[in-house]
Structure formats: structure tokens, C-alpha cells
Amino acid sequence: MKKILLVEDDPNLGLLLQDYLQLKGKFEVTLCKDGEEGLKAFTKQAYDLVILDVMMPKKDGFTLGKDIRKVNAQVPIIFATAKAMIEDKTQAFNLGGDDYITKPFRIEELLLRINALLKRAEQSDKKEDNSPSQFKLGSYNFDYTTQLITRGDAIQKLSTKEAELLRLLCLKRNEVLTREEALLNIWHDDNYFNGRSMDVFLSKIRKYLKDDPAVEIINVHGRGYKLLIN
């Protein structure tokens, strides 16, 4: 039985979601009422997925998501909130969130999103290990497994999506990685908002690699991107 951590400060909504997911989704759901309680629960046992309300007392959902990512870089995180501004969604994904659902929402839709993320995680775990996980990028070393870029004594930790995007670029080194291919592989949806999020991650990756002029990620107009190493 898959284990879900649900952190929601509205007791009525929290109990409703917990009961529904346990009955319909057949999940084991731990319900916490604030961010501090949620972090304690997360550090005590392993969870397959986390659902975080954003506006909570003691520790808000974005801060909690950031803390969880320090402990576990892989566990799927869904942010659930009434905040619908593009800036809030961008922040959610930049913190390593895997999905974002705006309140009010249908519980059936939340269940569909949960199942999609869990299926994606299972498929990722089943991938064959014959694809390389370590890459030499000029004077940088990139380890996809640990999500680290190193150069001498300098170490840069990547978010999950940053690591996935850089890995795709490395696997297609000196070839075009199309926007559609990247979006479908990482976000499983090539809509406009996901495209904007990918542009943010790409800008960060370029900054991480900026100290070696031999490493360059160029835009290929109308197609996508290309990682060049001279």
C-alpha cells in the first residue's frame, strides 16, 4: 500500500481528503495540520508522495517543500493552494514540486494526478541502468544520480527537474533537444506554462555552467536547445 503524507491546516478538508484517498485510492494517508508537524512526520518514515497546502501556520507549504527536498530529492510533491498567480506556480516548481492544483478542486482530479505521479515514479525506478548517469562537461562533472555539478572544490546541487533537463541535454550532446521532447519527457505535457517553467530551469543551468566558456547551451530557433562542448 502506497503511503501519502497530507499536510493541510483546514481540518474539514484534511479529513475529507484523507478518508477519500484511503477509501477510493487505497492509500495509507498520514494527515498533519501544519508545516512543522508535517516535517516531523516526513523525517520519521518514508512516503511515496506528499501533498502540501501552501498557506499554513508555523511553516508554510513552500518552506516545507524546500525542507523536504533537502531530505529527499525524488519523492513526488503536489502543492494544493488557493493561490493561482503564475508567480506562485513558478515558485512551486522551482522548489522541486512535481504538480500544482488550485483550490477549490475536485477530489477526483487530485486522485488522477496522484496516480499519474506514482506511475511516473514507478516507471522511472524501472528504467534500465544502461543509460549513463555521470557526464564530463568541460571542466565540470555532472552526476545525475546525486544531482550534483562539481568543478574543483565547488559543488552545485540541482533540483530534480534541473537534473533531468541537464541529463537529456547531455544524452543528446551536440544534437538538438527539441522543446517538445524535453517537456514530454520531464513534465509529460508540452503546454505553455510548462514551457515557461522549463525556460526558468534552463536559465539556472546556464548560470551553473557559466564559468567554463567551452560549455554552452544554445537556442536552436523554432526547434529547441543544443549542448555544445568545445
PDB file of C-alpha atoms in Angstrom:
ATOM      1  CA  MET A   1       0.000   0.000   0.000  1.00  0.00           C
ATOM      2  CA  LYS A   2       1.400   3.378  -1.054  1.00  0.00           C
ATOM      3  CA  LYS A   3       1.958   5.904   1.734  1.00  0.00           C
ATOM      4  CA  ILE A   4       0.944   9.551   1.329  1.00  0.00           C
ATOM      5  CA  LEU A   5       1.779  12.473   3.600  1.00  0.00           C
ATOM      6  CA  LEU A   6      -1.025  15.062   3.543  1.00  0.00           C
ATOM      7  CA  VAL A   7      -0.324  18.414   5.227  1.00  0.00           C
ATOM      8  CA  GLU A   8      -3.478  20.556   5.366  1.00  0.00           C
ATOM      9  CA  ASP A   9      -4.452  23.090   8.055  1.00  0.00           C
ATOM     10  CA  ASP A  10      -8.191  23.026   7.260  1.00  0.00           C
ATOM     11  CA  PRO A  11      -9.385  20.129   9.463  1.00  0.00           C
ATOM     12  CA  ASN A  12     -12.578  19.515   7.488  1.00  0.00           C
ATOM     13  CA  LEU A  13     -10.827  19.410   4.111  1.00  0.00           C
ATOM     14  CA  GLY A  14      -7.959  17.401   5.533  1.00  0.00           C
ATOM     15  CA  LEU A  15     -10.219  14.680   6.934  1.00  0.00           C
ATOM     16  CA  LEU A  16     -12.294  14.630   3.735  1.00  0.00           C
ATOM     17  CA  LEU A  17      -9.192  14.135   1.583  1.00  0.00           C
ATOM     18  CA  GLN A  18      -7.753  11.552   3.956  1.00  0.00           C
ATOM     19  CA  ASP A  19     -10.944   9.475   4.009  1.00  0.00           C
ATOM     20  CA  TYR A  20     -11.418   9.668   0.229  1.00  0.00           C
ATOM     21  CA  LEU A  21      -7.830   8.759  -0.634  1.00  0.00           C
ATOM     22  CA  GLN A  22      -7.821   5.869   1.803  1.00  0.00           C
ATOM     23  CA  LEU A  23     -11.169   4.549   0.569  1.00  0.00           C
ATOM     24  CA  LYS A  24     -11.010   5.228  -3.189  1.00  0.00           C
ATOM     25  CA  GLY A  25      -7.271   5.307  -3.737  1.00  0.00           C
ATOM     26  CA  LYS A  26      -6.498   2.600  -1.211  1.00  0.00           C
ATOM     27  CA  PHE A  27      -3.591   4.629   0.138  1.00  0.00           C
ATOM     28  CA  GLU A  28      -2.278   4.883   3.669  1.00  0.00           C
ATOM     29  CA  VAL A  29      -2.617   8.608   4.404  1.00  0.00           C
ATOM     30  CA  THR A  30      -0.929  10.461   7.269  1.00  0.00           C
ATOM     31  CA  LEU A  31      -2.656  13.799   7.972  1.00  0.00           C
ATOM     32  CA  CYS A  32      -0.780  16.708   9.589  1.00  0.00           C
ATOM     33  CA  LYS A  33      -2.283  20.088  10.462  1.00  0.00           C
ATOM     34  CA  ASP A  34       0.731  22.391   9.993  1.00  0.00           C
ATOM     35  CA  GLY A  35       4.146  22.541   8.375  1.00  0.00           C
ATOM     36  CA  GLU A  36       6.201  21.751  11.452  1.00  0.00           C
ATOM     37  CA  GLU A  37       4.135  18.665  12.192  1.00  0.00           C
ATOM     38  CA  GLY A  38       4.430  17.659   8.555  1.00  0.00           C
ATOM     39  CA  LEU A  39       8.229  17.879   8.557  1.00  0.00           C
ATOM     40  CA  LYS A  40       8.450  15.775  11.721  1.00  0.00           C
ATOM     41  CA  ALA A  41       6.229  13.125  10.156  1.00  0.00           C
ATOM     42  CA  PHE A  42       8.280  13.108   6.947  1.00  0.00           C
ATOM     43  CA  THR A  43      11.562  12.546   8.784  1.00  0.00           C
ATOM     44  CA  LYS A  44      10.121   9.612  10.780  1.00  0.00           C
ATOM     45  CA  GLN A  45       9.163   7.343   7.872  1.00  0.00           C
ATOM     46  CA  ALA A  46       9.296   7.003   4.095  1.00  0.00           C
ATOM     47  CA  TYR A  47       6.422   8.252   1.924  1.00  0.00           C
ATOM     48  CA  ASP A  48       5.638   7.587  -1.725  1.00  0.00           C
ATOM     49  CA  LEU A  49       4.046  11.013  -2.298  1.00  0.00           C
ATOM     50  CA  VAL A  50       3.481  14.288  -0.449  1.00  0.00           C
ATOM     51  CA  ILE A  51       0.555  16.733  -0.720  1.00  0.00           C
ATOM     52  CA  LEU A  52       1.183  20.187   0.764  1.00  0.00           C
ATOM     53  CA  ASP A  53      -1.186  23.052   1.390  1.00  0.00           C
ATOM     54  CA  VAL A  54       0.711  26.298   0.831  1.00  0.00           C
ATOM     55  CA  MET A  55      -0.853  28.746   3.308  1.00  0.00           C
ATOM     56  CA  MET A  56      -0.336  27.105   6.707  1.00  0.00           C
ATOM     57  CA  PRO A  57       0.653  28.225  10.216  1.00  0.00           C
ATOM     58  CA  LYS A  58       4.135  27.712  11.733  1.00  0.00           C
ATOM     59  CA  LYS A  59       5.679  26.672   8.405  1.00  0.00           C
ATOM     60  CA  ASP A  60       4.112  27.407   5.001  1.00  0.00           C
ATOM     61  CA  GLY A  61       3.930  24.768   2.283  1.00  0.00           C
ATOM     62  CA  PHE A  62       6.672  26.272   0.099  1.00  0.00           C
ATOM     63  CA  THR A  63       9.121  26.305   3.016  1.00  0.00           C
ATOM     64  CA  LEU A  64       8.107  22.772   3.956  1.00  0.00           C
ATOM     65  CA  GLY A  65       8.572  21.628   0.349  1.00  0.00           C
ATOM     66  CA  LYS A  66      12.080  23.121   0.353  1.00  0.00           C
ATOM     67  CA  ASP A  67      12.892  21.314   3.610  1.00  0.00           C
ATOM     68  CA  ILE A  68      11.563  18.026   2.246  1.00  0.00           C
ATOM     69  CA  ARG A  69      13.706  18.369  -0.877  1.00  0.00           C
ATOM     70  CA  LYS A  70      16.797  18.627   1.362  1.00  0.00           C
ATOM     71  CA  VAL A  71      15.894  15.225   2.817  1.00  0.00           C
ATOM     72  CA  ASN A  72      14.568  13.518  -0.314  1.00  0.00           C
ATOM     73  CA  ALA A  73      15.140  14.828  -3.837  1.00  0.00           C
ATOM     74  CA  GLN A  74      12.891  12.258  -5.519  1.00  0.00           C
ATOM     75  CA  VAL A  75       9.587  11.952  -3.631  1.00  0.00           C
ATOM     76  CA  PRO A  76       6.733  13.449  -5.723  1.00  0.00           C
ATOM     77  CA  ILE A  77       5.287  16.663  -4.237  1.00  0.00           C
ATOM     78  CA  ILE A  78       1.889  18.169  -5.072  1.00  0.00           C
ATOM     79  CA  PHE A  79       1.173  21.715  -3.885  1.00  0.00           C
ATOM     80  CA  ALA A  80      -2.524  22.411  -3.224  1.00  0.00           C
ATOM     81  CA  THR A  81      -3.486  26.045  -2.710  1.00  0.00           C
ATOM     82  CA  ALA A  82      -5.958  28.825  -3.448  1.00  0.00           C
ATOM     83  CA  LYS A  83      -3.077  30.930  -4.791  1.00  0.00           C
ATOM     84  CA  ALA A  84      -3.317  30.858  -8.593  1.00  0.00           C
ATOM     85  CA  MET A  85      -0.830  33.520  -9.706  1.00  0.00           C
ATOM     86  CA  ILE A  86       1.765  32.481 -12.258  1.00  0.00           C
ATOM     87  CA  GLU A  87       4.484  33.593  -9.805  1.00  0.00           C
ATOM     88  CA  ASP A  88       3.168  31.143  -7.180  1.00  0.00           C
ATOM     89  CA  LYS A  89       3.141  28.261  -9.654  1.00  0.00           C
ATOM     90  CA  THR A  90       6.647  29.125 -10.818  1.00  0.00           C
ATOM     91  CA  GLN A  91       7.855  29.169  -7.218  1.00  0.00           C
ATOM     92  CA  ALA A  92       6.235  25.779  -6.584  1.00  0.00           C
ATOM     93  CA  PHE A  93       8.060  24.154  -9.498  1.00  0.00           C
ATOM     94  CA  ASN A  94      11.336  25.939  -8.763  1.00  0.00           C
ATOM     95  CA  LEU A  95      11.253  24.446  -5.261  1.00  0.00           C
ATOM     96  CA  GLY A  96      11.108  20.981  -6.783  1.00  0.00           C
ATOM     97  CA  GLY A  97       7.349  20.494  -6.864  1.00  0.00           C
ATOM     98  CA  ASP A  98       6.032  17.946  -9.345  1.00  0.00           C
ATOM     99  CA  ASP A  99       2.459  19.217  -9.634  1.00  0.00           C
ATOM    100  CA  TYR A 100       0.226  22.115  -8.554  1.00  0.00           C
ATOM    101  CA  ILE A 101      -3.523  22.046  -8.054  1.00  0.00           C
ATOM    102  CA  THR A 102      -5.605  25.156  -7.347  1.00  0.00           C
ATOM    103  CA  LYS A 103      -8.370  25.220  -4.739  1.00  0.00           C
ATOM    104  CA  PRO A 104     -11.228  24.597  -4.995  1.00  0.00           C
ATOM    105  CA  PHE A 105     -10.609  21.349  -6.853  1.00  0.00           C
ATOM    106  CA  ARG A 106     -12.464  18.106  -7.409  1.00  0.00           C
ATOM    107  CA  ILE A 107     -11.087  15.296  -5.277  1.00  0.00           C
ATOM    108  CA  GLU A 108     -11.359  13.003  -8.290  1.00  0.00           C
ATOM    109  CA  GLU A 109      -8.919  15.248 -10.153  1.00  0.00           C
ATOM    110  CA  LEU A 110      -6.461  15.122  -7.260  1.00  0.00           C
ATOM    111  CA  LEU A 111      -6.639  11.320  -7.293  1.00  0.00           C
ATOM    112  CA  LEU A 112      -5.904  11.280 -11.032  1.00  0.00           C
ATOM    113  CA  ARG A 113      -2.852  13.492 -10.507  1.00  0.00           C
ATOM    114  CA  ILE A 114      -1.632  11.311  -7.639  1.00  0.00           C
ATOM    115  CA  ASN A 115      -1.941   8.144  -9.710  1.00  0.00           C
ATOM    116  CA  ALA A 116      -0.139   9.787 -12.657  1.00  0.00           C
ATOM    117  CA  LEU A 117       2.797  10.873 -10.471  1.00  0.00           C
ATOM    118  CA  LEU A 118       3.075   7.490  -8.769  1.00  0.00           C
ATOM    119  CA  LYS A 119       3.011   5.723 -12.133  1.00  0.00           C
ATOM    120  CA  ARG A 120       5.733   8.036 -13.441  1.00  0.00           C
ATOM    121  CA  ALA A 121       7.855   7.358 -10.342  1.00  0.00           C
ATOM    122  CA  GLU A 122       7.460   3.606 -10.797  1.00  0.00           C
ATOM    123  CA  GLN A 123       8.444   3.829 -14.462  1.00  0.00           C
ATOM    124  CA  SER A 124      11.492   5.873 -13.518  1.00  0.00           C
ATOM    125  CA  ASP A 125      12.527   3.238 -10.970  1.00  0.00           C
ATOM    126  CA  LYS A 126      12.196   0.509 -13.599  1.00  0.00           C
ATOM    127  CA  LYS A 127      14.375   2.244 -16.187  1.00  0.00           C
ATOM    128  CA  GLU A 128      17.345   0.216 -17.256  1.00  0.00           C
ATOM    129  CA  ASP A 129      20.657   1.240 -15.750  1.00  0.00           C
ATOM    130  CA  ASN A 130      22.491   1.146 -19.097  1.00  0.00           C
ATOM    131  CA  SER A 131      22.000   4.894 -19.631  1.00  0.00           C
ATOM    132  CA  PRO A 132      24.966   6.828 -18.233  1.00  0.00           C
ATOM    133  CA  SER A 133      24.462   8.810 -15.042  1.00  0.00           C
ATOM    134  CA  GLN A 134      27.804  10.640 -14.959  1.00  0.00           C
ATOM    135  CA  PHE A 135      28.900  13.185 -17.540  1.00  0.00           C
ATOM    136  CA  LYS A 136      32.025  15.243 -18.184  1.00  0.00           C
ATOM    137  CA  LEU A 137      31.142  18.784 -19.288  1.00  0.00           C
ATOM    138  CA  GLY A 138      34.375  20.629 -19.959  1.00  0.00           C
ATOM    139  CA  SER A 139      35.831  21.330 -16.514  1.00  0.00           C
ATOM    140  CA  TYR A 140      32.569  20.272 -14.832  1.00  0.00           C
ATOM    141  CA  ASN A 141      31.431  16.842 -13.680  1.00  0.00           C
ATOM    142  CA  PHE A 142      27.698  16.155 -13.561  1.00  0.00           C
ATOM    143  CA  ASP A 143      26.320  13.224 -11.551  1.00  0.00           C
ATOM    144  CA  TYR A 144      22.664  12.654 -12.384  1.00  0.00           C
ATOM    145  CA  THR A 145      22.161  10.200  -9.508  1.00  0.00           C
ATOM    146  CA  THR A 146      23.293  12.606  -6.803  1.00  0.00           C
ATOM    147  CA  GLN A 147      22.092  15.654  -8.776  1.00  0.00           C
ATOM    148  CA  LEU A 148      25.417  17.424  -8.302  1.00  0.00           C
ATOM    149  CA  ILE A 149      27.598  19.545 -10.587  1.00  0.00           C
ATOM    150  CA  THR A 150      31.190  19.765  -9.373  1.00  0.00           C
ATOM    151  CA  ARG A 151      34.173  21.796 -10.541  1.00  0.00           C
ATOM    152  CA  GLY A 152      37.225  21.536  -8.354  1.00  0.00           C
ATOM    153  CA  ASP A 153      36.041  22.220  -4.814  1.00  0.00           C
ATOM    154  CA  ALA A 154      32.837  23.951  -5.995  1.00  0.00           C
ATOM    155  CA  ILE A 155      29.621  21.944  -5.686  1.00  0.00           C
ATOM    156  CA  GLN A 156      26.191  22.885  -7.080  1.00  0.00           C
ATOM    157  CA  LYS A 157      23.109  20.908  -6.036  1.00  0.00           C
ATOM    158  CA  LEU A 158      20.396  20.668  -8.696  1.00  0.00           C
ATOM    159  CA  SER A 159      16.658  20.277  -8.279  1.00  0.00           C
ATOM    160  CA  THR A 160      15.119  17.114  -9.699  1.00  0.00           C
ATOM    161  CA  LYS A 161      13.850  18.808 -12.849  1.00  0.00           C
ATOM    162  CA  GLU A 162      17.116  20.681 -13.388  1.00  0.00           C
ATOM    163  CA  ALA A 163      18.966  17.355 -13.212  1.00  0.00           C
ATOM    164  CA  GLU A 164      16.509  15.683 -15.596  1.00  0.00           C
ATOM    165  CA  LEU A 165      16.806  18.529 -18.104  1.00  0.00           C
ATOM    166  CA  LEU A 166      20.608  18.606 -17.985  1.00  0.00           C
ATOM    167  CA  ARG A 167      20.722  14.809 -18.376  1.00  0.00           C
ATOM    168  CA  LEU A 168      18.622  15.000 -21.538  1.00  0.00           C
ATOM    169  CA  LEU A 169      20.938  17.673 -22.925  1.00  0.00           C
ATOM    170  CA  CYS A 170      23.967  15.515 -22.080  1.00  0.00           C
ATOM    171  CA  LEU A 171      22.467  12.428 -23.725  1.00  0.00           C
ATOM    172  CA  LYS A 172      21.917  14.491 -26.899  1.00  0.00           C
ATOM    173  CA  ARG A 173      25.222  16.341 -26.722  1.00  0.00           C
ATOM    174  CA  ASN A 174      25.892  18.317 -29.913  1.00  0.00           C
ATOM    175  CA  GLU A 175      22.406  17.371 -31.140  1.00  0.00           C
ATOM    176  CA  VAL A 176      19.141  19.287 -30.911  1.00  0.00           C
ATOM    177  CA  LEU A 177      16.933  18.531 -27.923  1.00  0.00           C
ATOM    178  CA  THR A 178      13.503  19.709 -29.038  1.00  0.00           C
ATOM    179  CA  ARG A 179      11.265  21.595 -26.640  1.00  0.00           C
ATOM    180  CA  GLU A 180       8.523  19.048 -27.173  1.00  0.00           C
ATOM    181  CA  GLU A 181      10.813  16.119 -26.365  1.00  0.00           C
ATOM    182  CA  ALA A 182      12.064  17.759 -23.164  1.00  0.00           C
ATOM    183  CA  LEU A 183       8.591  18.771 -21.981  1.00  0.00           C
ATOM    184  CA  LEU A 184       7.031  15.371 -22.661  1.00  0.00           C
ATOM    185  CA  ASN A 185       9.922  13.508 -21.029  1.00  0.00           C
ATOM    186  CA  ILE A 186      10.044  15.621 -17.878  1.00  0.00           C
ATOM    187  CA  TRP A 187       6.623  17.258 -17.474  1.00  0.00           C
ATOM    188  CA  HIS A 188       4.600  14.806 -19.607  1.00  0.00           C
ATOM    189  CA  ASP A 189       2.725  17.789 -21.035  1.00  0.00           C
ATOM    190  CA  ASP A 190       4.046  20.373 -23.519  1.00  0.00           C
ATOM    191  CA  ASN A 191       1.634  23.152 -22.574  1.00  0.00           C
ATOM    192  CA  TYR A 192       2.594  26.838 -22.402  1.00  0.00           C
ATOM    193  CA  PHE A 193       3.023  27.022 -18.621  1.00  0.00           C
ATOM    194  CA  ASN A 194       5.341  24.007 -18.504  1.00  0.00           C
ATOM    195  CA  GLY A 195       7.346  25.598 -21.311  1.00  0.00           C
ATOM    196  CA  ARG A 196       7.773  28.750 -19.231  1.00  0.00           C
ATOM    197  CA  SER A 197       8.914  26.656 -16.264  1.00  0.00           C
ATOM    198  CA  MET A 198      11.455  24.839 -18.420  1.00  0.00           C
ATOM    199  CA  ASP A 199      12.889  28.176 -19.594  1.00  0.00           C
ATOM    200  CA  VAL A 200      13.473  29.118 -15.936  1.00  0.00           C
ATOM    201  CA  PHE A 201      15.287  25.837 -15.238  1.00  0.00           C
ATOM    202  CA  LEU A 202      17.376  26.225 -18.398  1.00  0.00           C
ATOM    203  CA  SER A 203      18.474  29.722 -17.350  1.00  0.00           C
ATOM    204  CA  LYS A 204      19.621  28.340 -13.997  1.00  0.00           C
ATOM    205  CA  ILE A 205      21.571  25.511 -15.632  1.00  0.00           C
ATOM    206  CA  ARG A 206      23.355  28.037 -17.867  1.00  0.00           C
ATOM    207  CA  LYS A 207      24.384  30.006 -14.761  1.00  0.00           C
ATOM    208  CA  TYR A 208      25.730  26.837 -13.123  1.00  0.00           C
ATOM    209  CA  LEU A 209      27.967  26.226 -16.156  1.00  0.00           C
ATOM    210  CA  LYS A 210      28.899  29.827 -16.967  1.00  0.00           C
ATOM    211  CA  ASP A 211      32.479  29.719 -15.620  1.00  0.00           C
ATOM    212  CA  ASP A 212      33.677  27.421 -18.403  1.00  0.00           C
ATOM    213  CA  PRO A 213      33.402  29.154 -21.817  1.00  0.00           C
ATOM    214  CA  ALA A 214      33.903  25.786 -23.527  1.00  0.00           C
ATOM    215  CA  VAL A 215      30.458  24.679 -22.317  1.00  0.00           C
ATOM    216  CA  GLU A 216      27.463  26.321 -23.969  1.00  0.00           C
ATOM    217  CA  ILE A 217      23.732  25.655 -24.233  1.00  0.00           C
ATOM    218  CA  ILE A 218      22.415  27.405 -27.321  1.00  0.00           C
ATOM    219  CA  ASN A 219      18.888  28.051 -28.549  1.00  0.00           C
ATOM    220  CA  VAL A 220      18.039  26.482 -31.901  1.00  0.00           C
ATOM    221  CA  HIS A 221      15.365  28.787 -33.269  1.00  0.00           C
ATOM    222  CA  GLY A 222      11.985  27.133 -33.658  1.00  0.00           C
ATOM    223  CA  ARG A 223      13.266  23.757 -32.509  1.00  0.00           C
ATOM    224  CA  GLY A 224      14.856  23.603 -29.083  1.00  0.00           C
ATOM    225  CA  TYR A 225      18.318  23.558 -27.498  1.00  0.00           C
ATOM    226  CA  LYS A 226      21.768  22.120 -28.075  1.00  0.00           C
ATOM    227  CA  LEU A 227      24.552  21.419 -25.568  1.00  0.00           C
ATOM    228  CA  LEU A 228      27.920  22.270 -27.119  1.00  0.00           C
ATOM    229  CA  ILE A 229      31.279  21.383 -25.560  1.00  0.00           C
ATOM    230  CA  ASN A 230      34.322  22.741 -27.397  1.00  0.00           C
TER     231      ASN A 230
END
